[in-house]
Amino acid sequence: PCDMLSGITVGEAMGLADLSKMGGKGYLLAVDRHDMYASFCGKANWASDELVTCHSKNDERDETSQYQMCTDRKNTGMNKLSALQEYVLASANNDATDNAYELGPPADESYYPFNQIQGFWQVDSTSVTIGVTHAASTLLDDNRRSNVNAEMVQLAYDQ
């Protein structure tokens, strides 16, 4: 259950998750509340009105507007990356709250021992439509072409 994970270090969590103890490789830590919903032990930070998608229109009200693409690493993609970095930092640094739909760390760390931070391109119907029809792209392509994983690693080291 979640309460046994509250307050442990990363090293202790890795010790619990170490598959080599059973002849395997790597780590696996399944965390749920052991309730009827198998609820996650982390605060989600899923603010739907602040999602950062890979593809969007410059102006959502203008059907003829140009698109912003996260894969454009020199122009609009840099705006997208900055917005994603702000989303990540707000998830970690805003005032603490237990509301999963507000960005910020959990207030009750015994109930939410984990703070889930959305460090990847999120999707909505508009983003998928633009990505598929105008960029001939998939979420995996978007991640690779935008270099978002390396950018999030760099952000973690810089912060």
PDB file of N, CA and C in Angstrom, residues 48-129:
ATOM      1  N   SER A  48      -6.187  19.704 -17.333  1.00  0.00           N
ATOM      2  CA  SER A  48      -6.608  19.575 -18.729  1.00  0.00           C
ATOM      3  C   SER A  48      -6.640  20.910 -19.474  1.00  0.00           C
ATOM      4  N   ASP A  49      -6.872  22.008 -18.778  1.00  0.00           N
ATOM      5  CA  ASP A  49      -6.893  23.302 -19.467  1.00  0.00           C
ATOM      6  C   ASP A  49      -5.493  23.881 -19.654  1.00  0.00           C
ATOM      7  N   GLU A  50      -4.465  23.195 -19.167  1.00  0.00           N
ATOM      8  CA  GLU A  50      -3.091  23.660 -19.314  1.00  0.00           C
ATOM      9  C   GLU A  50      -2.195  22.650 -20.032  1.00  0.00           C
ATOM     10  N   LEU A  51      -2.792  21.624 -20.636  1.00  0.00           N
ATOM     11  CA  LEU A  51      -1.997  20.594 -21.298  1.00  0.00           C
ATOM     12  C   LEU A  51      -1.111  21.195 -22.374  1.00  0.00           C
ATOM     13  N   VAL A  52       0.063  20.627 -22.543  1.00  0.00           N
ATOM     14  CA  VAL A  52       0.993  21.076 -23.573  1.00  0.00           C
ATOM     15  C   VAL A  52       1.074  19.972 -24.619  1.00  0.00           C
ATOM     16  N   THR A  53       0.443  20.221 -25.742  1.00  0.00           N
ATOM     17  CA  THR A  53       0.412  19.239 -26.825  1.00  0.00           C
ATOM     18  C   THR A  53       1.511  19.545 -27.833  1.00  0.00           C
ATOM     19  N   CYS A  54       1.847  18.570 -28.631  1.00  0.00           N
ATOM     20  CA  CYS A  54       2.889  18.747 -29.641  1.00  0.00           C
ATOM     21  C   CYS A  54       2.408  19.623 -30.797  1.00  0.00           C
ATOM     22  N   HIS A  55       1.151  19.478 -31.164  1.00  0.00           N
ATOM     23  CA  HIS A  55       0.621  20.198 -32.329  1.00  0.00           C
ATOM     24  C   HIS A  55      -0.584  21.027 -31.913  1.00  0.00           C
ATOM     25  N   SER A  56      -0.601  22.283 -32.354  1.00  0.00           N
ATOM     26  CA  SER A  56      -1.761  23.141 -32.084  1.00  0.00           C
ATOM     27  C   SER A  56      -1.811  24.248 -33.133  1.00  0.00           C
ATOM     28  N   LYS A  57      -2.913  24.946 -33.132  1.00  0.00           N
ATOM     29  CA  LYS A  57      -3.041  26.118 -33.992  1.00  0.00           C
ATOM     30  C   LYS A  57      -2.482  27.313 -33.228  1.00  0.00           C
ATOM     31  N   ASN A  58      -1.978  28.293 -33.973  1.00  0.00           N
ATOM     32  CA  ASN A  58      -1.500  29.508 -33.315  1.00  0.00           C
ATOM     33  C   ASN A  58      -2.634  30.210 -32.600  1.00  0.00           C
ATOM     34  N   ASP A  59      -3.798  30.245 -33.234  1.00  0.00           N
ATOM     35  CA  ASP A  59      -4.976  30.868 -32.639  1.00  0.00           C
ATOM     36  C   ASP A  59      -6.130  29.891 -32.792  1.00  0.00           C
ATOM     37  N   GLU A  60      -6.564  29.290 -31.692  1.00  0.00           N
ATOM     38  CA  GLU A  60      -7.603  28.257 -31.734  1.00  0.00           C
ATOM     39  C   GLU A  60      -8.920  28.758 -32.339  1.00  0.00           C
ATOM     40  N   ARG A  61      -9.158  30.075 -32.325  1.00  0.00           N
ATOM     41  CA  ARG A  61     -10.424  30.608 -32.844  1.00  0.00           C
ATOM     42  C   ARG A  61     -10.392  30.826 -34.352  1.00  0.00           C
ATOM     43  N   ASP A  62      -9.206  30.783 -34.961  1.00  0.00           N
ATOM     44  CA  ASP A  62      -9.045  31.058 -36.381  1.00  0.00           C
ATOM     45  C   ASP A  62      -8.765  29.761 -37.129  1.00  0.00           C
ATOM     46  N   GLU A  63      -9.721  29.315 -37.911  1.00  0.00           N
ATOM     47  CA  GLU A  63      -9.581  28.061 -38.655  1.00  0.00           C
ATOM     48  C   GLU A  63      -8.447  28.112 -39.685  1.00  0.00           C
ATOM     49  N   THR A  64      -8.012  29.302 -40.110  1.00  0.00           N
ATOM     50  CA  THR A  64      -6.974  29.412 -41.131  1.00  0.00           C
ATOM     51  C   THR A  64      -5.590  29.651 -40.527  1.00  0.00           C
ATOM     52  N   SER A  65      -5.477  29.676 -39.220  1.00  0.00           N
ATOM     53  CA  SER A  65      -4.192  30.004 -38.599  1.00  0.00           C
ATOM     54  C   SER A  65      -3.151  28.931 -38.862  1.00  0.00           C
ATOM     55  N   GLN A  66      -1.900  29.312 -38.807  1.00  0.00           N
ATOM     56  CA  GLN A  66      -0.786  28.386 -38.962  1.00  0.00           C
ATOM     57  C   GLN A  66      -0.667  27.519 -37.709  1.00  0.00           C
ATOM     58  N   TYR A  67       0.043  26.440 -37.838  1.00  0.00           N
ATOM     59  CA  TYR A  67       0.177  25.493 -36.745  1.00  0.00           C
ATOM     60  C   TYR A  67       1.489  25.678 -36.006  1.00  0.00           C
ATOM     61  N   GLN A  68       1.468  25.321 -34.728  1.00  0.00           N
ATOM     62  CA  GLN A  68       2.691  25.210 -33.947  1.00  0.00           C
ATOM     63  C   GLN A  68       3.012  23.726 -33.828  1.00  0.00           C
ATOM     64  N   MET A  69       4.253  23.374 -34.091  1.00  0.00           N
ATOM     65  CA  MET A  69       4.666  21.975 -34.056  1.00  0.00           C
ATOM     66  C   MET A  69       5.863  21.824 -33.118  1.00  0.00           C
ATOM     67  N   CYS A  70       5.792  20.894 -32.200  1.00  0.00           N
ATOM     68  CA  CYS A  70       6.908  20.657 -31.284  1.00  0.00           C
ATOM     69  C   CYS A  70       8.138  20.157 -32.015  1.00  0.00           C
ATOM     70  N   THR A  71       7.944  19.595 -33.194  1.00  0.00           N
ATOM     71  CA  THR A  71       9.047  19.033 -33.956  1.00  0.00           C
ATOM     72  C   THR A  71       9.833  20.092 -34.732  1.00  0.00           C
ATOM     73  N   ASP A  72       9.329  21.322 -34.773  1.00  0.00           N
ATOM     74  CA  ASP A  72      10.021  22.448 -35.399  1.00  0.00           C
ATOM     75  C   ASP A  72      10.996  22.984 -34.350  1.00  0.00           C
ATOM     76  N   ARG A  73      12.204  22.461 -34.302  1.00  0.00           N
ATOM     77  CA  ARG A  73      13.122  22.710 -33.193  1.00  0.00           C
ATOM     78  C   ARG A  73      13.775  24.084 -33.249  1.00  0.00           C
ATOM     79  N   LYS A  74      13.470  24.888 -34.272  1.00  0.00           N
ATOM     80  CA  LYS A  74      14.057  26.224 -34.345  1.00  0.00           C
ATOM     81  C   LYS A  74      13.035  27.323 -34.099  1.00  0.00           C
ATOM     82  N   ASN A  75      11.799  27.090 -34.421  1.00  0.00           N
ATOM     83  CA  ASN A  75      10.806  28.161 -34.354  1.00  0.00           C
ATOM     84  C   ASN A  75       9.716  27.847 -33.324  1.00  0.00           C
ATOM     85  N   THR A  76       8.530  27.441 -33.794  1.00  0.00           N
ATOM     86  CA  THR A  76       7.405  27.232 -32.877  1.00  0.00           C
ATOM     87  C   THR A  76       7.645  26.107 -31.900  1.00  0.00           C
ATOM     88  N   GLY A  77       8.505  25.165 -32.266  1.00  0.00           N
ATOM     89  CA  GLY A  77       8.820  24.067 -31.354  1.00  0.00           C
ATOM     90  C   GLY A  77       9.467  24.546 -30.075  1.00  0.00           C
ATOM     91  N   MET A  78      10.230  25.632 -30.151  1.00  0.00           N
ATOM     92  CA  MET A  78      10.858  26.176 -28.948  1.00  0.00           C
ATOM     93  C   MET A  78       9.795  26.764 -28.010  1.00  0.00           C
ATOM     94  N   ASN A  79       8.726  27.350 -28.579  1.00  0.00           N
ATOM     95  CA  ASN A  79       7.612  27.832 -27.755  1.00  0.00           C
ATOM     96  C   ASN A  79       6.947  26.658 -27.046  1.00  0.00           C
ATOM     97  N   LYS A  80       6.768  25.573 -27.781  1.00  0.00           N
ATOM     98  CA  LYS A  80       6.151  24.375 -27.202  1.00  0.00           C
ATOM     99  C   LYS A  80       7.024  23.820 -26.073  1.00  0.00           C
ATOM    100  N   LEU A  81       8.325  23.731 -26.308  1.00  0.00           N
ATOM    101  CA  LEU A  81       9.232  23.205 -25.300  1.00  0.00           C
ATOM    102  C   LEU A  81       9.226  24.092 -24.056  1.00  0.00           C
ATOM    103  N   SER A  82       9.234  25.399 -24.237  1.00  0.00           N
ATOM    104  CA  SER A  82       9.185  26.315 -23.086  1.00  0.00           C
ATOM    105  C   SER A  82       7.902  26.118 -22.289  1.00  0.00           C
ATOM    106  N   ALA A  83       6.788  25.950 -22.990  1.00  0.00           N
ATOM    107  CA  ALA A  83       5.513  25.730 -22.301  1.00  0.00           C
ATOM    108  C   ALA A  83       5.533  24.417 -21.524  1.00  0.00           C
ATOM    109  N   LEU A  84       6.124  23.367 -22.098  1.00  0.00           N
ATOM    110  CA  LEU A  84       6.211  22.083 -21.400  1.00  0.00           C
ATOM    111  C   LEU A  84       7.114  22.197 -20.172  1.00  0.00           C
ATOM    112  N   GLN A  85       8.214  22.912 -20.304  1.00  0.00           N
ATOM    113  CA  GLN A  85       9.108  23.113 -19.158  1.00  0.00           C
ATOM    114  C   GLN A  85       8.380  23.869 -18.038  1.00  0.00           C
ATOM    115  N   GLU A  86       7.590  24.871 -18.389  1.00  0.00           N
ATOM    116  CA  GLU A  86       6.816  25.606 -17.386  1.00  0.00           C
ATOM    117  C   GLU A  86       5.805  24.684 -16.701  1.00  0.00           C
ATOM    118  N   TYR A  87       5.160  23.813 -17.459  1.00  0.00           N
ATOM    119  CA  TYR A  87       4.188  22.853 -16.916  1.00  0.00           C
ATOM    120  C   TYR A  87       4.874  21.930 -15.908  1.00  0.00           C
ATOM    121  N   VAL A  88       6.042  21.427 -16.285  1.00  0.00           N
ATOM    122  CA  VAL A  88       6.806  20.531 -15.408  1.00  0.00           C
ATOM    123  C   VAL A  88       7.214  21.255 -14.132  1.00  0.00           C
ATOM    124  N   LEU A  89       7.754  22.455 -14.270  1.00  0.00           N
ATOM    125  CA  LEU A  89       8.203  23.199 -13.094  1.00  0.00           C
ATOM    126  C   LEU A  89       7.039  23.576 -12.187  1.00  0.00           C
ATOM    127  N   ALA A  90       5.897  23.913 -12.765  1.00  0.00           N
ATOM    128  CA  ALA A  90       4.715  24.214 -11.951  1.00  0.00           C
ATOM    129  C   ALA A  90       4.252  22.969 -11.205  1.00  0.00           C
ATOM    130  N   SER A  91       4.333  21.806 -11.840  1.00  0.00           N
ATOM    131  CA  SER A  91       3.938  20.553 -11.189  1.00  0.00           C
ATOM    132  C   SER A  91       4.812  20.270  -9.974  1.00  0.00           C
ATOM    133  N   ALA A  92       6.056  20.690 -10.041  1.00  0.00           N
ATOM    134  CA  ALA A  92       6.993  20.436  -8.942  1.00  0.00           C
ATOM    135  C   ALA A  92       7.027  21.564  -7.920  1.00  0.00           C
ATOM    136  N   ASN A  93       6.796  22.808  -8.351  1.00  0.00           N
ATOM    137  CA  ASN A  93       7.093  23.953  -7.496  1.00  0.00           C
ATOM    138  C   ASN A  93       5.914  24.828  -7.080  1.00  0.00           C
ATOM    139  N   ASN A  94       4.744  24.634  -7.671  1.00  0.00           N
ATOM    140  CA  ASN A  94       3.582  25.421  -7.231  1.00  0.00           C
ATOM    141  C   ASN A  94       3.253  25.090  -5.778  1.00  0.00           C
ATOM    142  N   ASP A  95       2.317  25.823  -5.204  1.00  0.00           N
ATOM    143  CA  ASP A  95       1.871  25.503  -3.852  1.00  0.00           C
ATOM    144  C   ASP A  95       1.332  24.085  -3.812  1.00  0.00           C
ATOM    145  N   ALA A  96       1.575  23.412  -2.708  1.00  0.00           N
ATOM    146  CA  ALA A  96       1.117  22.029  -2.550  1.00  0.00           C
ATOM    147  C   ALA A  96      -0.406  21.960  -2.557  1.00  0.00           C
ATOM    148  N   THR A  97      -0.925  20.928  -3.222  1.00  0.00           N
ATOM    149  CA  THR A  97      -2.367  20.693  -3.292  1.00  0.00           C
ATOM    150  C   THR A  97      -2.614  19.209  -3.538  1.00  0.00           C
ATOM    151  N   ASP A  98      -3.686  18.699  -3.014  1.00  0.00           N
ATOM    152  CA  ASP A  98      -4.049  17.300  -3.282  1.00  0.00           C
ATOM    153  C   ASP A  98      -5.027  17.180  -4.443  1.00  0.00           C
ATOM    154  N   ASN A  99      -5.374  18.284  -5.072  1.00  0.00           N
ATOM    155  CA  ASN A  99      -6.255  18.271  -6.233  1.00  0.00           C
ATOM    156  C   ASN A  99      -5.448  17.824  -7.454  1.00  0.00           C
ATOM    157  N   ALA A 100      -5.767  16.671  -8.007  1.00  0.00           N
ATOM    158  CA  ALA A 100      -5.022  16.106  -9.140  1.00  0.00           C
ATOM    159  C   ALA A 100      -5.116  16.976 -10.386  1.00  0.00           C
ATOM    160  N   TYR A 101      -6.100  17.879 -10.448  1.00  0.00           N
ATOM    161  CA  TYR A 101      -6.306  18.713 -11.623  1.00  0.00           C
ATOM    162  C   TYR A 101      -5.696  20.100 -11.472  1.00  0.00           C
ATOM    163  N   GLU A 102      -4.921  20.314 -10.412  1.00  0.00           N
ATOM    164  CA  GLU A 102      -4.165  21.548 -10.209  1.00  0.00           C
ATOM    165  C   GLU A 102      -2.697  21.190 -10.133  1.00  0.00           C
ATOM    166  N   LEU A 103      -1.865  21.986 -10.800  1.00  0.00           N
ATOM    167  CA  LEU A 103      -0.439  21.703 -10.813  1.00  0.00           C
ATOM    168  C   LEU A 103       0.189  22.046  -9.468  1.00  0.00           C
ATOM    169  N   GLY A 104       1.022  21.145  -8.989  1.00  0.00           N
ATOM    170  CA  GLY A 104       1.748  21.352  -7.744  1.00  0.00           C
ATOM    171  C   GLY A 104       1.975  20.035  -7.044  1.00  0.00           C
ATOM    172  N   PRO A 105       2.936  20.019  -6.131  1.00  0.00           N
ATOM    173  CA  PRO A 105       3.216  18.777  -5.396  1.00  0.00           C
ATOM    174  C   PRO A 105       2.071  18.441  -4.446  1.00  0.00           C
ATOM    175  N   PRO A 106       2.007  17.203  -3.985  1.00  0.00           N
ATOM    176  CA  PRO A 106       0.932  16.828  -3.064  1.00  0.00           C
ATOM    177  C   PRO A 106       1.097  17.488  -1.697  1.00  0.00           C
ATOM    178  N   ALA A 107      -0.024  17.832  -1.093  1.00  0.00           N
ATOM    179  CA  ALA A 107       0.000  18.388   0.263  1.00  0.00           C
ATOM    180  C   ALA A 107       0.130  17.268   1.289  1.00  0.00           C
ATOM    181  N   ASP A 108      -0.545  16.166   1.068  1.00  0.00           N
ATOM    182  CA  ASP A 108      -0.513  15.029   1.992  1.00  0.00           C
ATOM    183  C   ASP A 108       0.418  13.962   1.415  1.00  0.00           C
ATOM    184  N   GLU A 109       1.677  14.007   1.828  1.00  0.00           N
ATOM    185  CA  GLU A 109       2.670  13.098   1.258  1.00  0.00           C
ATOM    186  C   GLU A 109       2.522  11.660   1.752  1.00  0.00           C
ATOM    187  N   SER A 110       1.749  11.444   2.803  1.00  0.00           N
ATOM    188  CA  SER A 110       1.512  10.058   3.211  1.00  0.00           C
ATOM    189  C   SER A 110       0.426   9.433   2.335  1.00  0.00           C
ATOM    190  N   TYR A 111      -0.523  10.250   1.865  1.00  0.00           N
ATOM    191  CA  TYR A 111      -1.553   9.748   0.955  1.00  0.00           C
ATOM    192  C   TYR A 111      -1.006   9.666  -0.473  1.00  0.00           C
ATOM    193  N   TYR A 112      -0.220  10.661  -0.862  1.00  0.00           N
ATOM    194  CA  TYR A 112       0.397  10.717  -2.188  1.00  0.00           C
ATOM    195  C   TYR A 112       1.919  10.724  -2.034  1.00  0.00           C
ATOM    196  N   PRO A 113       2.559   9.570  -1.837  1.00  0.00           N
ATOM    197  CA  PRO A 113       4.009   9.572  -1.701  1.00  0.00           C
ATOM    198  C   PRO A 113       4.746   9.904  -3.000  1.00  0.00           C
ATOM    199  N   PHE A 114       4.030   9.896  -4.121  1.00  0.00           N
ATOM    200  CA  PHE A 114       4.626  10.223  -5.408  1.00  0.00           C
ATOM    201  C   PHE A 114       3.948  11.445  -6.005  1.00  0.00           C
ATOM    202  N   ASN A 115       4.742  12.252  -6.715  1.00  0.00           N
ATOM    203  CA  ASN A 115       4.231  13.397  -7.451  1.00  0.00           C
ATOM    204  C   ASN A 115       4.485  13.118  -8.925  1.00  0.00           C
ATOM    205  N   GLN A 116       3.443  12.786  -9.667  1.00  0.00           N
ATOM    206  CA  GLN A 116       3.584  12.461 -11.089  1.00  0.00           C
ATOM    207  C   GLN A 116       3.676  13.753 -11.875  1.00  0.00           C
ATOM    208  N   ILE A 117       4.724  13.864 -12.657  1.00  0.00           N
ATOM    209  CA  ILE A 117       4.938  15.069 -13.464  1.00  0.00           C
ATOM    210  C   ILE A 117       4.874  14.671 -14.929  1.00  0.00           C
ATOM    211  N   GLN A 118       4.016  15.338 -15.688  1.00  0.00           N
ATOM    212  CA  GLN A 118       3.792  15.011 -17.101  1.00  0.00           C
ATOM    213  C   GLN A 118       4.903  15.650 -17.940  1.00  0.00           C
ATOM    214  N   GLY A 119       6.034  14.974 -18.074  1.00  0.00           N
ATOM    215  CA  GLY A 119       7.170  15.506 -18.825  1.00  0.00           C
ATOM    216  C   GLY A 119       7.229  14.982 -20.240  1.00  0.00           C
ATOM    217  N   PHE A 120       6.115  14.982 -20.925  1.00  0.00           N
ATOM    218  CA  PHE A 120       6.050  14.503 -22.307  1.00  0.00           C
ATOM    219  C   PHE A 120       4.914  15.239 -22.990  1.00  0.00           C
ATOM    220  N   TRP A 121       4.844  15.126 -24.296  1.00  0.00           N
ATOM    221  CA  TRP A 121       3.759  15.793 -25.032  1.00  0.00           C
ATOM    222  C   TRP A 121       2.439  15.129 -24.697  1.00  0.00           C
ATOM    223  N   GLN A 122       1.498  15.919 -24.270  1.00  0.00           N
ATOM    224  CA  GLN A 122       0.178  15.388 -23.970  1.00  0.00           C
ATOM    225  C   GLN A 122      -0.658  15.438 -25.253  1.00  0.00           C
ATOM    226  N   VAL A 123      -1.767  14.752 -25.241  1.00  0.00           N
ATOM    227  CA  VAL A 123      -2.574  14.694 -26.457  1.00  0.00           C
ATOM    228  C   VAL A 123      -4.010  15.099 -26.176  1.00  0.00           C
ATOM    229  N   ASP A 124      -4.603  15.691 -27.158  1.00  0.00           N
ATOM    230  CA  ASP A 124      -6.043  15.926 -27.175  1.00  0.00           C
ATOM    231  C   ASP A 124      -6.478  15.725 -28.627  1.00  0.00           C
ATOM    232  N   SER A 125      -7.764  15.810 -28.890  1.00  0.00           N
ATOM    233  CA  SER A 125      -8.252  15.500 -30.235  1.00  0.00           C
ATOM    234  C   SER A 125      -7.692  16.462 -31.287  1.00  0.00           C
ATOM    235  N   THR A 126      -7.515  17.724 -30.949  1.00  0.00           N
ATOM    236  CA  THR A 126      -6.969  18.697 -31.901  1.00  0.00           C
ATOM    237  C   THR A 126      -5.531  18.352 -32.247  1.00  0.00           C
ATOM    238  N   SER A 127      -4.734  18.059 -31.237  1.00  0.00           N
ATOM    239  CA  SER A 127      -3.329  17.738 -31.471  1.00  0.00           C
ATOM    240  C   SER A 127      -3.173  16.485 -32.332  1.00  0.00           C
ATOM    241  N   VAL A 128      -3.966  15.469 -32.046  1.00  0.00           N
ATOM    242  CA  VAL A 128      -3.886  14.229 -32.830  1.00  0.00           C
ATOM    243  C   VAL A 128      -4.288  14.500 -34.275  1.00  0.00           C
ATOM    244  N   THR A 129      -5.351  15.249 -34.474  1.00  0.00           N
ATOM    245  CA  THR A 129      -5.816  15.559 -35.826  1.00  0.00           C
ATOM    246  C   THR A 129      -4.749  16.314 -36.611  1.00  0.00           C
TER     247      THR A 129
END
